[in-house]
Amino acid sequence: MFRAQFGGEPQVTVQAPGRVNLIGEHTDYNDGFVFPMAIERSVMICGRRRKDNRLLMHQPAMAATEGATAEASLNRIEKDRERPWANYILGVARELLNLSCSICGAELTVAGTVPIASGLSSSAAIEVATATFFEALCGLKIAPKEVALLCQRAENQFVGVNCGIMDMFISKLGREGHALMIDCRSLEYTQVPFDDPAVTVVVADTGVRRGLVDSEYNTRRAECETGARLIGEALGRPVKALRDVSVAEFRRIEAEMHDPVRMRCRHVVTEDERVMQSVAALEAGDWKGFGRLLNDSHVSLRDDYEVSCDALNLITDLLRGERGAIGARMTGAGFGGCAIGVFRGLDEKAVQAMCGRVAARYRERTGIEPSLFPTRAAAGASAVET
Ligand code: GLA
């Protein structure tokens, strides 16, 4: 596609994966803990240097009429109102320039297999792919955590979505066969093996697009900040974020609080604990315990955090009802998008048959065509040999 668009060969090709979060939802912006893994779906960018300061971007998946090509100057980066997809690239280029990285003009093609707007972090994957592309093209040396942070700033400040650090972090630092337990305050992380050949993670895209997500996401963030302040007052000590509150402390003062802030806080405080328990369960080989925590997380997101929806509740129920199911939950921000189901003891054929059955039942009940696929824990972003 690069050759067809620009003629000649690209100099650099990179990939950055999408992600699912195993557990630890809506905790990252509360300085808490998350436990995502990179998936075998990724965004690829290939391109080459230009002698001038221009950036020519091509996204073949867009129809020409929707603006499959975009152009900008590195001398003055402005938001592209007509081609929103270009802003992920431009935002990252701007952050690199803000860090005084010497990046050059380039011609590049973006393509990939992460479905867009389904909650698998295609936007973080484009951002991380862009940073990784310029690292390789211009020989930059940036610590991987710094890359995750600059991509988050691009998303927060340039694209204008107020997300946490999880998606960029796992897309950059993911490791094959592992999930990452990330402390979103210190950015310390633990690589936890997640490669039991008997265990399969299935991603189930409800096909319901996340309409409310931006405004509801910001409302939840604000409720959490209010909650942290109120809990601090009740405990008589500073609480910087909900991460600083233990479940026992929360139980002590819960009666003094009011809904919905109390419900939001209950979710976050218990979810942080579930992340810790999940890691311990996996390390002990306790799949049943791990599955129970996934199910509990879903209930908490549904009833206390109120970010699930009928489609997610239905598809997680269907997944749980299948043979070999360990647990299932919505993953990502919610209001549609994807769920995950974790299964044990199914071979490839049985997994395919199960995906077909769940899809058929879901379609019957909703009239919507879902998409289900198994994935292993994949590696984070990298340059690709071509
Ligand atoms: C979205 C955001 C993440 C995180 C999740 C919820 O994916 O981009 O930062 O907050 O929602 O866990």
Short mmCIF file of N, CA and C and ligand atoms in Angstrom, two decimals, residues 19 21 24-29 34 119 121 123 152 155 161-168 210 213 217 221 301 329-334, ligand 1:
data_model
loop_
_atom_site.label_atom_id
_atom_site.label_comp_id
_atom_site.label_asym_id
_atom_site.label_seq_id
_atom_site.Cartn_x
_atom_site.Cartn_y
_atom_site.Cartn_z
N ARG A 19 -5.00 -3.86 22.84
CA ARG A 19 -4.92 -4.54 24.14
C ARG A 19 -6.30 -4.98 24.63
N ASN A 21 -7.83 -5.53 28.69
CA ASN A 21 -7.48 -5.46 30.10
C ASN A 21 -8.08 -6.69 30.78
N GLY A 24 -8.95 -4.69 36.40
CA GLY A 24 -8.42 -3.40 36.83
C GLY A 24 -8.99 -2.30 35.94
N GLU A 25 -10.33 -2.17 35.96
CA GLU A 25 -10.99 -1.25 35.03
C GLU A 25 -11.36 0.05 35.73
N HIS A 26 -11.08 1.15 35.04
CA HIS A 26 -11.35 2.49 35.59
C HIS A 26 -10.56 2.73 36.88
N THR A 27 -9.40 2.12 36.94
CA THR A 27 -8.52 2.34 38.09
C THR A 27 -7.31 3.17 37.69
N ASP A 28 -6.96 3.21 36.40
CA ASP A 28 -5.68 3.86 36.03
C ASP A 28 -5.68 5.35 36.38
N TYR A 29 -6.80 6.03 36.13
CA TYR A 29 -6.83 7.47 36.44
C TYR A 29 -7.10 7.74 37.92
N VAL A 34 -3.71 -1.87 37.17
CA VAL A 34 -4.37 -2.47 36.01
C VAL A 34 -3.60 -3.72 35.62
N GLY A 119 -12.99 -0.46 21.52
CA GLY A 119 -12.50 -0.62 22.89
C GLY A 119 -11.25 -1.47 23.00
N SER A 121 -8.35 -0.24 21.96
CA SER A 121 -7.28 0.76 21.99
C SER A 121 -6.57 0.94 20.66
N SER A 123 -6.63 3.65 19.07
CA SER A 123 -6.01 4.98 19.06
C SER A 123 -4.66 4.96 19.77
N GLN A 152 0.24 9.43 25.82
CA GLN A 152 -0.93 9.80 26.63
C GLN A 152 -1.16 11.31 26.56
N GLU A 155 -2.85 12.19 23.38
CA GLU A 155 -4.29 11.85 23.42
C GLU A 155 -5.05 12.86 24.29
N VAL A 161 -8.94 13.56 24.37
CA VAL A 161 -9.63 12.52 25.15
C VAL A 161 -8.84 12.33 26.45
N ASN A 162 -9.60 12.37 27.55
CA ASN A 162 -8.99 12.44 28.87
C ASN A 162 -8.68 11.05 29.46
N CYS A 163 -7.99 10.19 28.70
CA CYS A 163 -7.80 8.80 29.13
C CYS A 163 -6.64 8.68 30.11
N GLY A 164 -6.51 7.51 30.72
CA GLY A 164 -5.39 7.22 31.60
C GLY A 164 -4.20 6.67 30.82
N ILE A 165 -3.25 6.04 31.53
CA ILE A 165 -1.98 5.62 30.93
C ILE A 165 -2.01 4.18 30.42
N MET A 166 -3.04 3.40 30.85
CA MET A 166 -2.99 1.95 30.61
C MET A 166 -2.74 1.56 29.15
N ASP A 167 -3.53 2.13 28.23
CA ASP A 167 -3.53 1.62 26.86
C ASP A 167 -2.18 1.82 26.16
N MET A 168 -1.60 3.01 26.35
CA MET A 168 -0.31 3.28 25.70
C MET A 168 0.80 2.47 26.35
N ARG A 210 -19.39 2.73 21.19
CA ARG A 210 -19.46 3.33 22.51
C ARG A 210 -19.88 4.79 22.45
N VAL A 213 -19.46 7.25 25.59
CA VAL A 213 -18.28 6.98 26.38
C VAL A 213 -17.55 8.23 26.85
N TYR A 217 -17.31 9.01 30.71
CA TYR A 217 -15.96 8.78 31.22
C TYR A 217 -15.52 9.97 32.07
N ARG A 221 -14.70 10.21 36.14
CA ARG A 221 -13.43 10.74 36.67
C ARG A 221 -13.70 11.80 37.72
N LEU A 301 -18.61 -3.29 37.83
CA LEU A 301 -18.68 -2.30 36.75
C LEU A 301 -20.12 -2.07 36.31
N ARG A 329 -15.86 -10.80 31.49
CA ARG A 329 -16.16 -9.42 31.92
C ARG A 329 -16.04 -8.47 30.74
N MET A 330 -16.67 -7.31 30.89
CA MET A 330 -16.42 -6.25 29.91
C MET A 330 -14.98 -5.79 30.08
N THR A 331 -14.40 -5.24 29.01
CA THR A 331 -13.03 -4.76 29.11
C THR A 331 -12.95 -3.38 28.46
N GLY A 332 -12.13 -2.50 29.02
CA GLY A 332 -12.03 -1.14 28.48
C GLY A 332 -13.03 -0.22 29.14
N ALA A 333 -13.32 0.88 28.49
CA ALA A 333 -14.12 1.94 29.12
C ALA A 333 -15.57 1.54 29.36
N GLY A 334 -16.14 0.69 28.48
CA GLY A 334 -17.53 0.25 28.65
C GLY A 334 -18.49 0.91 27.69
C1 GLA B 1 -10.19 3.52 28.48
C2 GLA B 1 -9.05 4.47 28.83
C3 GLA B 1 -8.09 3.81 29.83
C4 GLA B 1 -8.86 3.27 31.04
C5 GLA B 1 -10.03 2.42 30.58
C6 GLA B 1 -10.89 1.98 31.72
O1 GLA B 1 -9.68 2.40 27.80
O2 GLA B 1 -8.34 4.82 27.66
O3 GLA B 1 -7.11 4.75 30.23
O4 GLA B 1 -9.26 4.31 31.88
O5 GLA B 1 -10.86 3.11 29.67
O6 GLA B 1 -10.21 1.11 32.55
#
